[in-house]
Coordinates of C-alpha atoms in Angstrom, one line a residue:
L1 CA -63.1 -5.4 4.0
L2 CA -65.9 -2.9 3.5
S3 CA -68.9 -5.0 2.8
G4 CA -69.5 -6.3 6.8
E5 CA -69.0 -9.8 5.4
D6 CA -67.6 -11.5 8.5
I7 CA -64.4 -14.2 6.7
A8 CA -64.6 -17.7 7.8
L9 CA -61.2 -17.7 10.1
E10 CA -60.6 -21.7 9.6
N11 CA -60.1 -21.6 6.2
L12 CA -56.6 -19.2 7.0
N13 CA -53.5 -19.9 7.3
V14 CA -51.9 -19.6 11.2
L15 CA -49.9 -16.0 11.3
T16 CA -45.9 -16.0 12.5
L17 CA -43.7 -14.2 13.2
G18 CA -41.4 -14.9 9.7
D19 CA -45.0 -13.8 8.4
I20 CA -44.5 -10.3 10.1
L21 CA -40.6 -9.7 10.4
S22 CA -38.4 -8.1 7.7
P23 CA -36.9 -11.9 6.2
C24 CA -33.2 -9.6 6.2
I25 CA -34.2 -10.2 9.9
V26 CA -35.1 -13.6 10.5
D27 CA -34.7 -17.2 8.7
D28 CA -35.4 -20.6 9.5
T29 CA -32.0 -20.9 11.3
C30 CA -32.4 -18.6 14.3
E31 CA -35.4 -17.7 16.7
R32 CA -37.3 -14.7 15.7
Y33 CA -37.4 -13.4 18.8
E34 CA -35.7 -11.5 21.6
Y35 CA -35.6 -13.1 24.7
V36 CA -34.9 -10.8 27.7
E37 CA -34.1 -12.7 30.9
N38 CA -30.3 -11.0 31.5
R39 CA -28.6 -7.9 30.7
E40 CA -27.3 -8.5 26.9
G41 CA -30.9 -8.5 26.1
I42 CA -31.2 -5.5 27.4
L43 CA -28.2 -4.4 25.8
A44 CA -30.6 -5.8 22.6
L45 CA -33.5 -3.8 23.5
N46 CA -31.6 -1.0 24.2
S47 CA -30.0 -0.8 20.6
A48 CA -33.2 -1.5 18.6
I49 CA -35.1 1.6 20.6
E50 CA -31.6 3.3 19.3
E51 CA -32.3 2.5 15.1
S52 CA -36.1 4.0 16.3
I53 CA -35.3 7.3 17.6
K54 CA -32.5 7.7 15.1
I55 CA -35.1 7.4 12.5
M56 CA -37.0 10.1 13.8
N57 CA -34.3 12.6 14.0
P58 CA -34.7 15.4 12.5
D59 CA -31.1 15.8 11.1
T60 CA -31.7 12.0 9.6
T61 CA -35.1 12.4 8.8
I62 CA -35.7 14.2 5.2
S63 CA -37.7 16.7 6.3
N64 CA -39.1 18.1 10.7
N65 CA -42.3 16.8 9.2
S66 CA -41.7 12.5 9.3
T67 CA -43.6 10.6 6.8
D68 CA -45.8 7.9 8.2
L69 CA -43.2 5.7 6.2
L70 CA -41.4 7.5 8.5
T71 CA -42.9 6.9 11.3
V72 CA -44.4 3.3 11.1
K73 CA -40.7 1.6 10.5
A74 CA -39.9 3.6 14.0
S75 CA -43.1 2.6 15.5
W76 CA -43.3 -0.1 19.0
G77 CA -46.1 -2.2 19.8
I78 CA -47.1 -2.9 23.1
D79 CA -48.6 -5.8 25.2
C80 CA -48.5 -7.4 28.0
E81 CA -48.6 -11.0 29.1
W82 CA -50.3 -11.9 32.9
E83 CA -51.1 -15.2 34.9
P84 CA -54.6 -15.0 34.6
S85 CA -56.6 -14.5 37.8
R86 CA -60.3 -16.3 39.0
T87 CA -60.3 -13.9 42.3
S88 CA -60.4 -10.8 43.2
V89 CA -55.9 -10.1 43.9
Q90 CA -54.9 -10.0 40.7
N91 CA -51.1 -10.9 39.1
P92 CA -49.2 -9.2 38.4
V93 CA -47.2 -8.8 34.5
A94 CA -45.2 -11.0 34.1
T95 CA -43.5 -10.3 31.1
L96 CA -43.6 -7.3 28.3
Q97 CA -43.7 -7.5 24.6
L98 CA -41.7 -4.9 22.4
G99 CA -41.9 -5.5 18.7
T100 CA -41.6 -2.8 15.6
S101 CA -40.9 -3.9 11.9
N102 CA -37.6 -5.5 12.0
H103 CA -37.7 -7.0 16.1
A104 CA -39.2 -8.7 18.6
F105 CA -38.4 -9.0 22.2
V106 CA -40.0 -10.3 25.1
V107 CA -39.1 -8.7 28.2
D108 CA -39.1 -11.4 31.1
L109 CA -39.6 -8.7 33.5
Q110 CA -40.9 -12.1 36.3
T111 CA -37.4 -12.7 36.3
L112 CA -35.7 -9.0 35.7
C113 CA -37.6 -7.5 38.4
Q114 CA -37.9 -7.3 42.9
N115 CA -41.6 -9.0 42.3
G116 CA -44.0 -7.9 44.9
V117 CA -43.0 -4.1 45.8
T118 CA -45.5 -2.4 46.7
D119 CA -43.4 1.1 48.1
K120 CA -42.3 3.4 44.9
N121 CA -39.3 4.1 46.5
T122 CA -37.8 0.9 47.3
E123 CA -33.9 0.8 46.0
L124 CA -33.8 -0.1 42.7
T125 CA -31.1 -3.6 41.2
A126 CA -28.3 -2.3 38.7
T127 CA -30.5 -4.6 36.2
E128 CA -33.5 -3.1 36.6
K129 CA -31.7 0.9 36.4
F130 CA -30.4 -0.4 33.6
L131 CA -34.3 -2.2 31.6
S132 CA -35.8 1.3 33.7
E133 CA -33.3 3.9 32.1
T134 CA -33.8 2.2 28.4
L135 CA -37.5 1.2 28.6
T136 CA -37.3 5.5 29.7
R137 CA -36.0 6.0 26.5
L138 CA -38.6 4.5 24.4
F139 CA -41.4 5.5 26.7
A140 CA -41.1 8.9 26.9
N141 CA -39.7 9.8 23.7
G142 CA -43.1 11.9 22.5
S143 CA -41.7 11.6 18.6
V144 CA -41.5 7.1 18.3
I145 CA -45.1 6.2 18.4
K146 CA -46.1 3.2 21.1
V147 CA -48.9 0.9 18.9
G148 CA -51.5 -0.7 21.1
F149 CA -54.7 -2.6 20.5
G150 CA -56.9 -2.1 23.5
I151 CA -54.0 -1.4 25.7
S152 CA -55.0 1.6 28.2
Q153 CA -55.4 -1.8 30.7
D154 CA -51.8 -2.7 30.1
L155 CA -50.1 0.4 30.8
A156 CA -52.0 1.4 34.2
K157 CA -51.3 -2.7 35.3
L158 CA -47.7 -2.1 34.4
P159 CA -46.8 0.5 37.4
A160 CA -49.2 -1.2 39.3
S161 CA -47.3 -4.6 39.5
F162 CA -43.6 -2.5 39.7
P163 CA -44.4 1.2 41.5
H164 CA -40.8 1.0 41.9
L165 CA -39.6 1.4 38.2
L166 CA -40.3 4.8 36.7
C167 CA -40.3 3.6 32.6
F168 CA -44.1 2.3 33.1
Q169 CA -45.0 6.1 34.6
E170 CA -45.2 8.3 31.9
V171 CA -46.2 6.4 28.4
H172 CA -46.1 9.3 25.4
S173 CA -47.3 8.9 22.1
V174 CA -49.6 6.0 22.6
L175 CA -51.2 5.3 20.1
D176 CA -54.7 2.7 20.1
L177 CA -55.7 0.8 17.0
Q178 CA -59.2 0.2 17.9
S179 CA -60.0 3.8 17.4
L180 CA -57.7 4.6 15.1
S181 CA -59.5 2.1 12.8
R182 CA -62.5 4.6 12.3
H183 CA -60.6 6.9 10.9
S184 CA -58.4 5.0 8.4
F185 CA -61.6 2.3 7.8
P186 CA -64.4 5.2 9.0
T187 CA -67.5 3.0 6.3
T188 CA -66.9 -1.4 7.9
P189 CA -68.6 -1.6 10.4
K190 CA -67.4 -1.5 14.1
Q191 CA -67.7 -5.2 14.9
N192 CA -64.9 -6.2 12.0
M193 CA -62.3 -4.4 14.1
S194 CA -63.8 -5.2 18.0
S195 CA -60.5 -7.5 18.5
L196 CA -57.0 -8.3 17.2
R197 CA -58.2 -11.3 16.1
K198 CA -60.5 -9.7 13.6
M199 CA -58.1 -7.3 12.5
V200 CA -55.1 -9.0 11.7
A201 CA -57.8 -11.7 10.0
M202 CA -59.3 -8.6 7.6
L203 CA -55.7 -6.6 7.3
L204 CA -53.1 -9.8 6.1
K205 CA -55.6 -12.2 6.3
K206 CA -54.1 -14.7 8.8
A207 CA -55.4 -16.0 11.2
L208 CA -54.8 -15.1 14.6
D209 CA -53.4 -18.2 17.4
K210 CA -54.6 -17.0 20.5
A211 CA -54.4 -20.4 22.4
Q212 CA -51.3 -19.3 24.8
Q213 CA -53.4 -16.7 26.4
C214 CA -53.9 -18.4 28.9
S215 CA -51.3 -20.5 30.0
G216 CA -49.4 -20.8 32.8
W217 CA -46.9 -16.8 32.8
S218 CA -46.1 -17.1 35.8
C219 CA -44.6 -20.7 35.6
R220 CA -40.3 -20.8 34.6
P221 CA -38.8 -21.6 31.8
L222 CA -41.5 -20.2 29.9
S223 CA -41.6 -22.8 26.7
N224 CA -40.9 -21.6 22.9
A225 CA -44.9 -21.7 22.2
Q226 CA -45.5 -19.1 24.9
L227 CA -42.5 -17.3 23.2
Q228 CA -43.4 -16.8 20.0
Y229 CA -47.1 -16.0 21.3
A230 CA -46.3 -13.2 22.8
A231 CA -43.6 -12.1 20.7
L232 CA -46.1 -12.0 18.0
D233 CA -48.9 -9.6 19.7
A234 CA -46.4 -7.3 20.2
A235 CA -45.1 -7.3 16.0
V236 CA -48.1 -7.8 14.6
L237 CA -49.2 -4.0 15.6
P238 CA -46.8 -2.3 13.4
A239 CA -47.0 -4.2 10.6
L240 CA -51.2 -3.4 11.3
L241 CA -50.5 0.1 11.3
E242 CA -48.7 -0.1 8.4
K243 CA -51.0 -1.4 6.3
M244 CA -53.8 0.9 7.8
V245 CA -52.0 4.2 6.5
I246 CA -49.8 3.2 3.9
E247 CA -51.4 0.2 1.9
N248 CA -54.9 1.7 2.3
S249 CA -56.6 3.7 -0.5
N250 CA -59.3 4.9 1.6
V251 CA -56.8 7.3 3.4
G252 CA -56.3 9.5 -0.7
N253 CA -54.1 12.2 -0.6
L254 CA -53.4 12.2 3.5
S255 CA -51.4 9.3 3.3
Q256 CA -48.1 11.0 3.5
D257 CA -49.6 12.3 6.6
F258 CA -52.7 10.8 7.8
I259 CA -50.9 9.9 11.6
K260 CA -49.5 13.8 11.7
N261 CA -52.7 14.6 10.7
H262 CA -54.7 12.1 13.9
Q263 CA -52.4 12.6 16.1
H264 CA -55.3 14.1 18.4
V265 CA -56.0 9.8 18.3
Q266 CA -52.4 9.6 20.1
T267 CA -52.5 9.9 24.4
S268 CA -50.2 10.4 27.3
Y269 CA -50.5 8.1 30.4
R270 CA -48.6 9.4 33.7
F271 CA -49.3 6.9 36.5
L272 CA -48.8 8.8 40.1
Y273 CA -48.8 7.0 43.2
L274 CA -50.6 7.6 46.1
Q275 CA -50.5 5.5 49.6
T276 CA -52.5 3.2 50.3
D277 CA -54.0 5.1 53.8
D278 CA -54.5 8.6 52.2
Q279 CA -57.2 9.8 52.1
N280 CA -56.9 12.9 50.9
A281 CA -58.8 14.9 48.1
Y282 CA -56.8 15.4 44.2
R283 CA -57.1 17.8 42.1
V284 CA -56.9 16.0 39.4
E285 CA -57.0 17.9 35.4
M286 CA -57.9 15.1 32.4
G287 CA -57.3 12.7 35.2
G288 CA -58.7 10.6 38.6
V289 CA -58.0 9.0 41.0
K290 CA -58.2 4.6 41.1
T291 CA -56.9 1.7 42.1
C292 CA -54.8 -1.2 41.0
M293 CA -53.5 -4.6 42.6
N294 CA -54.6 -2.4 44.9
L295 CA -52.6 0.2 44.9
K296 CA -54.4 3.9 44.5
F297 CA -53.0 5.7 42.1
V298 CA -53.8 9.0 40.0
R299 CA -53.8 8.0 36.3
Q300 CA -53.4 11.4 33.8
T301 CA -54.5 11.3 30.2
W302 CA -54.0 13.8 27.5
P303 CA -54.0 14.3 23.3
G304 CA -50.9 13.3 21.8
H305 CA -51.5 16.8 20.0
K306 CA -51.1 18.6 22.8
E307 CA -47.5 20.3 23.5
E308 CA -48.3 20.3 27.2
S309 CA -48.6 18.1 29.8
P310 CA -51.6 18.5 32.2
P311 CA -49.9 20.1 36.0
L312 CA -49.6 17.5 38.4
P313 CA -52.9 16.4 41.1
E314 CA -52.2 19.0 43.9
K315 CA -53.7 17.8 46.9
I316 CA -56.6 19.9 48.6
P317 CA -58.0 19.4 52.1
M318 CA -61.5 17.8 52.2
S319 CA -63.3 21.1 53.3
E320 CA -62.7 22.0 49.6
L321 CA -63.4 19.0 48.2
R322 CA -64.0 19.7 44.4
L323 CA -67.6 20.7 43.5
A324 CA -69.8 19.8 40.6
A325 CA -70.9 23.1 38.6
P326 CA -74.9 22.7 39.5
S327 CA -77.4 21.2 37.2
V328 CA -78.7 23.4 34.7
G329 CA -81.8 21.9 33.3
R330 CA -83.7 22.7 29.5
N331 CA -86.4 24.3 31.8
K332 CA -84.3 27.2 32.9
V333 CA -86.3 29.8 31.9
K334 CA -89.1 28.4 32.8
K335 CA -90.7 30.4 35.9
V336 CA -90.3 27.7 39.2
K337 CA -92.6 28.1 42.0
N338 CA -91.3 25.7 44.5
K339 CA -88.7 27.3 46.0
K340 CA -87.3 24.9 47.9
R341 CA -85.8 22.7 44.2
I342 CA -84.6 25.9 43.5
T343 CA -82.4 25.5 47.0
R344 CA -81.4 22.1 45.9
S345 CA -80.2 22.5 42.3
K346 CA -77.3 24.9 43.9
A347 CA -76.1 22.5 46.5
N348 CA -72.8 21.2 46.5
A349 CA -73.0 18.4 44.1
I350 CA -69.8 15.7 45.2
I351 CA -68.5 13.2 42.1
L352 CA -68.0 10.3 43.6
S353 CA -65.4 9.5 41.6
D354 CA -63.1 11.4 43.9
L355 CA -63.5 8.9 47.1
S356 CA -62.4 6.2 48.3
G357 CA -64.4 3.4 50.0
D358 CA -63.1 2.3 54.0
L359 CA -63.0 -1.5 52.3
D360 CA -61.6 -2.6 55.6
K361 CA -64.6 -1.5 57.8
L362 CA -67.5 -3.0 55.0
P363 CA -70.6 -4.0 56.0
L364 CA -71.1 -7.6 56.8
P365 CA -72.3 -9.6 53.7
G366 CA -75.4 -10.7 54.2
T367 CA -76.9 -6.9 56.0
Y368 CA -79.7 -4.9 55.0
L369 CA -78.9 -1.1 54.6
G370 CA -81.4 1.1 53.7
F371 CA -83.9 1.7 50.4
T372 CA -82.2 3.9 48.5
K373 CA -78.6 3.7 47.4
D374 CA -77.2 6.8 48.8
S375 CA -77.7 4.9 52.3
C376 CA -75.6 1.8 50.5
I377 CA -73.3 4.1 49.2
H378 CA -72.5 6.1 53.3
R379 CA -72.2 2.8 54.2
V380 CA -69.5 2.1 52.0
F381 CA -68.1 5.3 52.2
G382 CA -67.9 5.2 56.1
K383 CA -69.5 8.7 58.8
S384 CA -66.2 10.2 58.5
L385 CA -65.6 11.2 55.6
M386 CA -69.4 11.3 55.4
D387 CA -69.3 13.8 58.3
A388 CA -66.2 15.6 56.9
L389 CA -67.9 16.2 53.0
P390 CA -68.6 20.3 53.0
E391 CA -72.2 21.4 53.9
R392 CA -75.2 21.7 52.1
S393 CA -73.5 19.0 49.7
Y394 CA -74.9 15.9 48.7
L395 CA -73.3 13.5 46.2
S396 CA -72.9 13.2 43.1
Y397 CA -73.8 10.2 40.2
N398 CA -76.4 8.9 38.0
R399 CA -79.9 7.5 40.2
R400 CA -81.0 5.6 37.3
G401 CA -77.8 3.7 36.6
G402 CA -77.0 0.4 38.3
V403 CA -73.2 1.1 37.8
I404 CA -71.5 3.0 40.1
E405 CA -67.5 3.5 40.0
I406 CA -65.9 5.3 43.1
A407 CA -61.8 6.1 43.5
N408 CA -61.7 2.4 44.8
A409 CA -63.9 0.0 43.7
W410 CA -67.7 -1.0 40.9
L411 CA -71.2 -0.7 42.8
L412 CA -73.3 -2.6 41.1
F413 CA -77.0 -2.2 42.5
M414 CA -79.4 -4.5 40.3
N415 CA -83.2 -4.4 40.9
F416 CA -84.8 -7.5 40.4
G417 CA -87.8 -6.1 40.0
V418 CA -87.3 -3.8 37.4
G419 CA -87.6 -7.0 34.7
K420 CA -90.9 -7.1 34.9
F421 CA -91.8 -3.5 32.9
Y422 CA -88.0 -3.1 31.4
K423 CA -87.2 -6.6 29.4
K424 CA -83.9 -5.3 28.0
Y425 CA -83.1 -5.5 31.3
T426 CA -82.0 -9.8 31.7
N427 CA -80.9 -10.2 35.0
K428 CA -81.5 -13.1 36.8
F429 CA -80.0 -16.0 39.5
L430 CA -78.0 -18.7 38.2
V431 CA -76.6 -22.4 39.6
G432 CA -79.1 -21.6 42.6
G433 CA -78.2 -17.9 43.2
R434 CA -74.0 -18.0 43.2
Q435 CA -73.7 -16.8 39.9
L436 CA -76.4 -14.3 38.6
T437 CA -76.2 -12.4 35.4
F438 CA -76.1 -7.8 34.8
T439 CA -77.1 -6.3 32.3
M440 CA -75.6 -3.5 31.2
P441 CA -74.5 -1.2 27.5
S442 CA -71.6 -2.8 26.0
N443 CA -69.3 0.4 25.5
H444 CA -70.4 1.3 29.5
A445 CA -66.7 2.9 30.8
F446 CA -67.1 -0.9 33.3
F447 CA -65.6 -2.7 30.4
Q448 CA -63.5 -0.5 29.1
S449 CA -61.0 0.0 32.9
T450 CA -62.2 -3.3 33.6
L451 CA -61.6 -6.2 31.1
R452 CA -59.0 -6.5 29.5
T453 CA -59.6 -7.5 26.2
P454 CA -62.9 -7.0 24.1
S455 CA -65.1 -9.6 22.2
I456 CA -63.7 -11.9 19.8
D457 CA -66.3 -12.1 18.6
N458 CA -70.7 -11.1 19.3
K459 CA -71.2 -14.4 19.2
V460 CA -68.6 -16.1 20.7
E461 CA -69.1 -15.8 25.4
M462 CA -65.9 -14.5 26.3
T463 CA -64.8 -16.5 30.2
S464 CA -62.2 -15.0 32.2
N465 CA -60.1 -17.8 30.7
D466 CA -59.7 -14.9 28.1
M467 CA -60.5 -12.0 30.1
D468 CA -58.5 -10.8 33.3
I469 CA -61.2 -9.1 35.0
G470 CA -59.1 -5.5 36.3
C471 CA -58.5 -3.5 38.4
K472 CA -61.0 -2.4 41.5
P473 CA -63.4 -5.0 43.2
I474 CA -66.9 -5.0 42.3
L475 CA -69.7 -4.3 45.3
L476 CA -72.4 -6.2 44.5
F477 CA -76.3 -4.4 46.3
I478 CA -79.3 -6.5 45.1
R479 CA -83.4 -6.3 46.2
G480 CA -86.6 -7.9 44.9
S481 CA -88.7 -5.0 44.0
T482 CA -88.2 -1.0 44.6
K483 CA -90.4 -1.9 48.2
E484 CA -87.6 -4.1 49.5
K485 CA -84.7 -2.4 50.7
F486 CA -80.2 -3.1 49.1
F487 CA -79.4 -7.0 50.2
F488 CA -75.2 -5.8 50.7
C489 CA -74.0 -9.7 48.8
G490 CA -70.4 -8.4 49.2
N491 CA -68.2 -9.2 46.7
C492 CA -68.4 -10.5 43.1
N493 CA -66.0 -11.8 40.3
Y494 CA -66.2 -11.6 37.1
V495 CA -66.8 -15.2 35.7
M496 CA -67.7 -14.4 31.7
H497 CA -69.8 -11.7 29.4
A498 CA -71.7 -12.0 26.0
E499 CA -72.9 -9.3 23.6
I500 CA -76.5 -9.7 22.6
E501 CA -76.6 -9.8 19.5
D502 CA -78.2 -7.1 17.3
E503 CA -78.5 -5.0 20.1
N504 CA -75.5 -3.2 22.4
R505 CA -75.8 -4.1 25.2
T506 CA -74.7 -6.9 27.4
D507 CA -75.0 -9.5 29.8
V508 CA -72.5 -10.0 32.6
I509 CA -72.1 -13.1 34.4
L510 CA -71.2 -12.5 38.8
E511 CA -69.8 -15.1 40.8
V512 CA -70.7 -14.1 43.9
V513 CA -67.4 -14.8 46.9
Q514 CA -69.4 -14.8 50.2
F515 CA -72.9 -17.5 49.3
D516 CA -72.1 -19.2 52.2
E517 CA -72.2 -16.9 54.3
I518 CA -75.3 -14.7 53.4
K519 CA -78.0 -17.8 53.6
R520 CA -79.9 -17.0 56.6
D521 CA -81.1 -19.0 59.6
D522 CA -83.3 -16.6 61.7
D523 CA -86.6 -16.3 60.7
Q524 CA -86.0 -12.5 58.3
I525 CA -86.4 -13.4 55.1
G526 CA -82.4 -13.7 53.6
Y527 CA -80.7 -14.2 50.1
L528 CA -82.2 -17.7 48.6
D529 CA -85.5 -16.0 50.2
I530 CA -85.0 -13.3 47.2
V531 CA -83.3 -15.8 44.8
A532 CA -86.6 -18.1 45.4
L533 CA -88.7 -15.4 44.2
H534 CA -86.3 -14.4 41.0
L535 CA -85.5 -17.8 40.0

């Protein structure tokens, strides 16, 4: 584990529920999971949640400061499954998996809940009300740890799929095993814990079978293989947590209070949904305005050791948009002779992630927009929003970067002339221009918020079957060199990505959705002309 040597996964036995659930709970004659598709299943889930709450009750524990052993015993693993999508229209969560050291549950949300709901005020059915009350007892309880692996997107997609269920709008004490592994195994190479499959192999010496990951999760009935796979993905998480903090010699004398001493690794989440046509700006502490499954919401996150949650978002007039503090360079003590430069540095910077683009009035794909990124961004936001910004303000973003995040979209800018001078950027066209590659740092926020799970292996290409590209549309702007205007290609879809070995960079392959629409028949240079010059 500490040497950094790879484990030969093909030589390991496949992990099963019987390997991790308590022997007194499973045997050869009973199912190793509870399939929750009706009220009886919810009652069983509620009973298991009560067991965990009782374990963490100060009246029943050794002291108010529970040991790691009790914390792990009461913890719940969380995971979700949904039908993979190859288009910009994302599918809702189909199943929610919850697991402890004694129980494994597969909650069939597609069967239990109303589907296609976009109004948060939709009236709940009796079953939905009972389910929401049951899950709230778990998710809102700060004493019971919720364990996940790359869990942030799952937690965002749950309320986006069912905005009328209050249980998904606030989740406390979430512990991501990826983050915890850096503290429990500080000398282990980061790539050895870069995926759930690798972590299972390292800590449990078993192979995690992912064959069912991209199966038909929206089809009913679900197969026994799907249910076994889903239950295992949640039940294995508390088992991994136990290996990290209970059976780990690296934690030394902290073994009794390791989780308590690392509360800063825990995170609490809050999701508040807004009206789709809401163009107001919001002051959001510890969060921002996001978009998922075409629903706009405010997401707030805060460390688990903070007793108080941040205040609710505050709506503010457009004329009082939150302004970024003027940046001050290292040479601020030096006298600057250019007075115009001083005036510009004091201008108000508008934070782009606070603003939503007018995606219904985008330029037509195939349109040349301008020589600067600002000219493209202005067209995405629309004239009415740009005119409403305060005087002497400017758009604040990394002008040297190619990925820009706004509240409801990702904007990707590709300059194919850059690769001639900076060899680390390998942007190129594929399949006659229908696809192209985009190089970016592997730790970029684009991956953390839009790709469902990290790469299983740095040497293995991940496809859209392994990943579900996330919550925001991707708008693509390209140009052949700095002497050309940016060309708007429209939307693009994620195809696959592959990490570049021994480098902290990743090549993402994107597919141009409106490829057939951006061909030109006139004499003006068009998309295919750019492709021909840079293939």
